[in-house]
N, CA and C of each residue as an Amber inpcrd file, in Angstrom:
protein
   321
  22.6950000  65.8150000 -10.6340000  21.7270000  64.6790000 -10.2660000
  20.3860000  65.2740000  -9.9200000  19.4010000  64.4230000  -9.9640000
  18.0080000  64.8100000  -9.6860000  17.8600000  65.2590000  -8.2680000
  16.7070000  65.8060000  -7.9210000  16.5360000  66.2930000  -6.5700000
  16.7540000  65.2050000  -5.4890000  16.9470000  65.5560000  -4.2260000
  17.1890000  64.6000000  -3.2540000  16.2470000  63.4910000  -3.0840000
  14.9150000  63.7870000  -3.2700000  13.7740000  62.8490000  -3.0950000
  13.9670000  61.6640000  -4.1220000  14.1940000  62.0690000  -5.3670000
  14.3500000  61.0970000  -6.4120000  15.6430000  60.2430000  -6.2910000
  16.6820000  60.9560000  -5.8970000  18.0100000  60.2090000  -5.5500000
  17.8210000  59.2550000  -4.4440000  17.1920000  59.6420000  -3.4740000
  16.8790000  58.7030000  -2.2250000  16.0910000  57.4460000  -2.7080000
  15.0870000  57.7360000  -3.5730000  14.2230000  56.6670000  -4.0550000
  15.0930000  55.7740000  -4.8600000  16.0020000  56.2410000  -5.7700000
  16.9160000  55.3990000  -6.5450000  17.8050000  54.6020000  -5.6450000
  18.3800000  55.2660000  -4.6270000  19.1850000  54.5500000  -3.6790000
  18.4430000  53.3610000  -3.0060000  17.2490000  53.4810000  -2.7660000
  16.4980000  52.4190000  -2.1660000  16.2320000  51.3470000  -3.1460000
  15.9290000  51.6140000  -4.4330000  15.7920000  50.7220000  -5.5240000
  17.0810000  49.8980000  -5.7110000  18.1960000  50.5870000  -5.7460000
  19.5380000  49.9060000  -5.8590000  19.8390000  48.9870000  -4.6190000
  19.5830000  49.5640000  -3.5430000  19.9290000  48.8210000  -2.2790000
  19.1390000  47.4970000  -2.2980000  17.8920000  47.5840000  -2.5510000
  16.9990000  46.3510000  -2.5950000  17.4800000  45.4190000  -3.6590000
  17.9240000  45.8780000  -4.7860000  18.3730000  45.0790000  -5.9070000
  19.6530000  44.3150000  -5.4810000  20.4870000  45.0270000  -4.7510000
  21.7960000  44.4990000  -4.3650000  21.6190000  43.4090000  -3.3190000
  20.6650000  43.5800000  -2.4200000  20.3370000  42.6110000  -1.4770000
  19.8010000  41.2680000  -2.1080000  19.0510000  41.4680000  -3.1090000
  18.3860000  40.3840000  -3.8120000  19.2550000  39.5600000  -4.8130000
  20.2470000  40.3030000  -5.3890000  21.0490000  39.7130000  -6.5500000
  22.3690000  40.3600000  -6.7340000  23.3450000  39.6730000  -7.2790000
  24.5850000  40.1380000  -7.6490000  24.7220000  40.6040000  -9.0690000
  23.5690000  40.6370000  -9.7180000  23.5460000  40.9840000 -11.1690000
  23.8180000  42.4120000 -11.2780000  24.8070000  42.8130000 -12.0900000
  25.2300000  44.1770000 -12.3630000  25.7150000  44.7760000 -11.0580000
  26.4110000  43.9790000 -10.2380000  26.8420000  44.3820000  -8.9490000
  27.7260000  45.7050000  -8.9980000  28.7290000  45.5900000  -9.8880000
  29.6070000  46.7490000  -9.9350000  28.9610000  48.0190000 -10.3510000
  27.9970000  47.9860000 -11.3390000  27.3200000  49.1400000 -11.7830000
  26.4440000  49.7590000 -10.5870000  25.6850000  48.9240000  -9.8450000
  24.9690000  49.3340000  -8.6780000  25.7690000  49.8950000  -7.5660000
  26.9750000  49.3430000  -7.3540000  27.8540000  49.8610000  -6.3020000
  28.3100000  51.2570000  -6.7640000  28.6930000  51.4040000  -7.9570000
  29.1620000  52.7760000  -8.4490000  28.0680000  53.7130000  -8.3750000
  26.8370000  53.3970000  -8.6900000  25.7080000  54.2320000  -8.6870000
  25.3840000  54.6440000  -7.2040000  25.4610000  53.7100000  -6.3260000
  25.2860000  54.0260000  -4.8410000  26.4130000  54.9820000  -4.3140000
  27.6200000  54.7280000  -4.7190000  28.7630000  55.6110000  -4.4030000
  28.4030000  57.0400000  -4.8770000  27.9580000  57.1420000  -6.1500000
  27.6990000  58.4520000  -6.6240000  26.5610000  59.2040000  -5.8810000
  25.5390000  58.3610000  -5.6140000  24.3620000  58.8800000  -4.8470000
  24.8700000  59.3570000  -3.4920000  25.6740000  58.5850000  -2.7750000
  26.1830000  59.0360000  -1.4660000  26.9990000  60.2950000  -1.5150000
  27.7180000  60.4370000  -2.5600000  28.4980000  61.7560000  -2.8180000
  27.5760000  62.8270000  -3.0630000  26.5340000  62.5570000  -3.9140000
  25.5780000  63.5630000  -4.2330000  24.8500000  64.0820000  -2.9730000
  24.4040000  63.1580000  -2.1680000  23.6450000  63.5700000  -0.9080000
  24.4570000  64.1820000   0.1440000  25.7420000  63.8360000   0.3230000
  26.4830000  64.1430000   1.4950000  27.7380000  64.9720000   1.0810000
  27.9870000  65.1170000  -0.2170000  29.2800000  65.8480000  -0.6290000
  30.3240000  64.7480000  -0.7500000  30.4530000  63.8210000   0.2190000
  31.3830000  62.7230000   0.2450000  30.5850000  61.5760000   0.8950000
  30.7900000  60.3560000   0.4300000  30.1390000  59.1930000   0.9750000
  30.7160000  58.7250000   2.3520000  31.9420000  59.2020000   2.5570000
  32.6720000  58.6740000   3.7850000  31.9600000  58.9280000   5.0880000
  31.9390000  57.9600000   5.9590000  31.3360000  58.0710000   7.2630000
  29.8170000  58.0300000   7.1710000  29.1450000  57.7020000   6.0300000
  27.7260000  57.5750000   5.8880000  27.2700000  56.1430000   5.6240000
  26.0170000  55.9750000   5.4120000  25.5400000  54.6570000   5.0390000
  26.0750000  54.1970000   3.7130000  26.5660000  55.1330000   2.9360000
  27.1520000  54.7890000   1.5720000  28.6420000  54.6170000   1.5980000
  29.2020000  54.6180000   2.7500000  30.6530000  54.4120000   2.8910000
  31.3030000  53.1330000   2.1790000  30.6720000  52.0660000   2.4190000
  31.2460000  50.8810000   1.8150000  31.1830000  50.7890000   0.3120000
  30.3620000  51.5730000  -0.2700000  30.3170000  51.6770000  -1.7310000
  31.4960000  52.4630000  -2.2950000  31.8430000  53.3880000  -1.5310000
  33.1040000  54.2160000  -1.8810000  34.2550000  53.2820000  -1.8360000
  34.4230000  52.4860000  -0.7220000  35.5060000  51.5670000  -0.5970000
  35.5820000  50.5870000  -1.7710000  34.3840000  49.9300000  -2.0330000
  34.3170000  49.0100000  -3.1100000  34.6240000  49.6840000  -4.5040000
  34.1570000  50.8580000  -4.7070000  34.4070000  51.4880000  -5.9840000
  35.8960000  51.7520000  -6.1250000  36.5330000  52.2030000  -5.0700000
  37.9620000  52.4750000  -5.1230000  38.7170000  51.1520000  -5.3490000
  38.3300000  50.0870000  -4.7620000  38.9680000  48.7130000  -4.9480000
  38.7360000  48.1290000  -6.2850000  37.7160000  48.6190000  -6.9290000
  37.3060000  47.9290000  -8.2630000  37.5010000  48.8790000  -9.4810000
  38.0650000  49.9920000  -9.3350000  38.0680000  50.9710000 -10.4400000
  38.8700000  50.4580000 -11.6700000  39.4870000  49.2920000 -11.5470000
  40.1760000  48.7250000 -12.7140000  39.3010000  47.6900000 -13.3020000
  38.1600000  47.2910000 -12.8790000  37.2840000  46.2660000 -13.3440000
  36.2920000  46.7430000 -14.2990000  35.9680000  46.1160000 -15.3320000
  35.0240000  46.6070000 -16.3520000  33.6170000  46.6090000 -15.8480000
  32.8310000  47.7710000 -16.1050000  31.4370000  47.8120000 -15.8130000
  30.7070000  47.0770000 -16.9320000  29.4270000  46.9380000 -16.8070000
  28.6000000  46.3090000 -17.8830000  28.7020000  46.8440000 -19.2030000
  28.8380000  48.2340000 -19.2930000  28.9520000  48.9520000 -20.5370000
  30.3360000  48.6660000 -21.2150000  31.3310000  48.4880000 -20.4140000
  32.6970000  48.2860000 -20.9990000  33.0240000  46.7780000 -21.3200000
  32.3000000  45.9020000 -20.7290000  32.5600000  44.4730000 -20.8440000
  32.5920000  43.9870000 -22.2850000  31.8240000  44.5970000 -23.1680000
  31.7840000  44.1060000 -24.5990000  33.0810000  44.5150000 -25.3280000
  33.9720000  45.3670000 -24.7470000  35.2070000  45.6690000 -25.3560000
  36.3500000  44.9850000 -24.8060000  36.0400000  44.0250000 -23.8660000
  37.1780000  43.2540000 -23.2180000  37.4180000  41.9010000 -23.7950000
  38.6030000  41.4560000 -23.5980000  38.8720000  40.0570000 -24.1000000
  38.4260000  39.0040000 -23.1460000  38.1970000  37.8620000 -23.6850000
  37.5890000  36.7620000 -22.8490000  38.5220000  36.5770000 -21.6130000
  39.8260000  36.5670000 -21.7530000  40.6950000  36.2760000 -20.6490000
  40.5470000  37.3730000 -19.5400000  40.4670000  38.6510000 -20.0840000
  40.2820000  39.6950000 -19.0360000  39.0160000  39.6210000 -18.3570000
  37.9410000  39.2450000 -19.0650000  36.5860000  39.0660000 -18.3660000
  36.6970000  37.8780000 -17.3700000  37.3660000  36.8270000 -17.7160000
  37.5210000  35.6740000 -16.8250000  38.2080000  36.0840000 -15.5270000
  39.3940000  36.7260000 -15.6120000  40.0470000  37.1390000 -14.3850000
  39.2810000  38.2680000 -13.6460000  38.5970000  39.1550000 -14.3440000
  37.8120000  40.2760000 -13.6910000  36.6680000  39.5930000 -13.0080000
  35.9820000  38.6630000 -13.6260000  34.7520000  37.9350000 -12.9390000
  35.2930000  37.1800000 -11.7820000  36.4500000  36.6000000 -11.7050000
  36.8980000  35.8800000 -10.6230000  37.2530000  36.8820000  -9.4560000
  37.8430000  37.9930000  -9.7890000  38.1450000  38.9590000  -8.7580000
  36.8390000  39.5580000  -8.1710000  35.9480000  39.8610000  -9.0360000
  34.6580000  40.4070000  -8.6480000  33.9240000  39.4780000  -7.6460000
  33.9150000  38.1630000  -8.0960000  33.2390000  37.0840000  -7.3020000
  33.8210000  37.1230000  -5.7850000  35.1350000  37.2260000  -5.7990000
  35.8080000  37.2050000  -4.4230000  35.5320000  38.4610000  -3.6560000
  35.5350000  39.5600000  -4.3250000  35.1660000  40.7670000  -3.6710000
  33.7110000  40.8070000  -3.1630000  32.7700000  40.3020000  -3.9220000
  31.3510000  40.2800000  -3.5890000  31.2580000  39.4340000  -2.2440000
  31.9260000  38.3140000  -2.2500000  31.8970000  37.5210000  -1.0650000
  32.5520000  38.1440000   0.1990000  33.5960000  38.8290000  -0.0480000
  34.3160000  39.5050000   1.0500000  33.4160000  40.6510000   1.6490000
  32.7680000  41.3380000   0.8570000  32.0290000  42.5490000   1.2600000
  30.4890000  42.2670000   1.4330000  30.0470000  41.0230000   1.3020000
  28.6080000  40.6770000   1.3280000  27.9630000  41.2180000   2.5200000
  28.4370000  40.9710000   3.6590000  27.7240000  41.3480000   4.9040000
  27.8120000  42.9350000   5.0650000  28.9390000  43.5010000   4.7290000
  28.9460000  44.9600000   4.8970000  27.9850000  45.6330000   3.8680000
  27.8660000  45.1050000   2.6850000  26.9320000  45.6050000   1.6860000
  25.4920000  45.4340000   2.1100000  25.2600000  44.2760000   2.6900000
  23.8670000  44.0610000   3.2030000  23.4350000  45.0070000   4.2930000
  24.4120000  45.2010000   5.2720000  24.1580000  46.1520000   6.3600000
  23.9190000  47.5770000   5.7700000  24.8200000  47.9950000   4.7950000
  24.6720000  49.3450000   4.1780000  23.3870000  49.4060000   3.4210000
  22.9980000  48.4110000   2.7130000  21.7460000  48.4160000   1.9870000
  20.5460000  48.5560000   2.9160000  20.5610000  47.7960000   4.0010000
  19.4910000  47.8780000   4.9410000  19.4450000  49.2680000   5.6300000
  20.6570000  49.8520000   5.8410000  20.6800000  51.1640000   6.4390000
  20.0460000  52.2230000   5.5100000  20.4380000  52.1580000   4.1760000
  19.7920000  53.0220000   3.2230000  18.2860000  52.7780000   3.2050000
  17.7960000  51.6190000   3.1030000  16.3230000  51.3850000   3.1150000
  15.7580000  51.8800000   4.4210000  16.2700000  51.7890000   5.5040000
  15.7050000  52.2200000   6.7740000  15.7130000  53.7660000   6.8280000
  16.7480000  54.3380000   6.3280000  16.8380000  55.8630000   6.4310000
  16.0730000  56.5640000   5.3370000  15.9580000  55.9680000   4.1360000
  15.4450000  56.7170000   2.9300000  14.1560000  56.1540000   2.4190000
  13.5450000  55.0970000   2.9200000  12.4740000  54.4550000   2.3050000
  11.1560000  55.3130000   2.3660000  11.0730000  56.2630000   3.2110000
   9.8470000  57.0760000   3.3560000   9.8010000  58.2810000   2.5060000
  10.6980000  58.3310000   1.4650000  10.7980000  59.6310000   0.7160000
   9.7110000  59.4660000  -0.4850000
């Protein structure tokens, strides 16, 4: 991955985007999980922790890139599951995103 400063800037861009919208939610969560692992070795116990939890819970759901290869029924059930997951983790994700912005916004 890029140097830490670029990675932290990308984390802030993704965190702000997740606070504002659920568009490409899963892709952004996975990117934040990867950034957390890149910065800390593992995201666990950091401001990126919740993204690791969500990534683990959703590893069977299609990302934006994979969706074009899925059947309509699979997309329907995946979208329903993702919508429920987003609602369940909404506050935790918002807190994590705000923590990322607070910690890394000055890079």
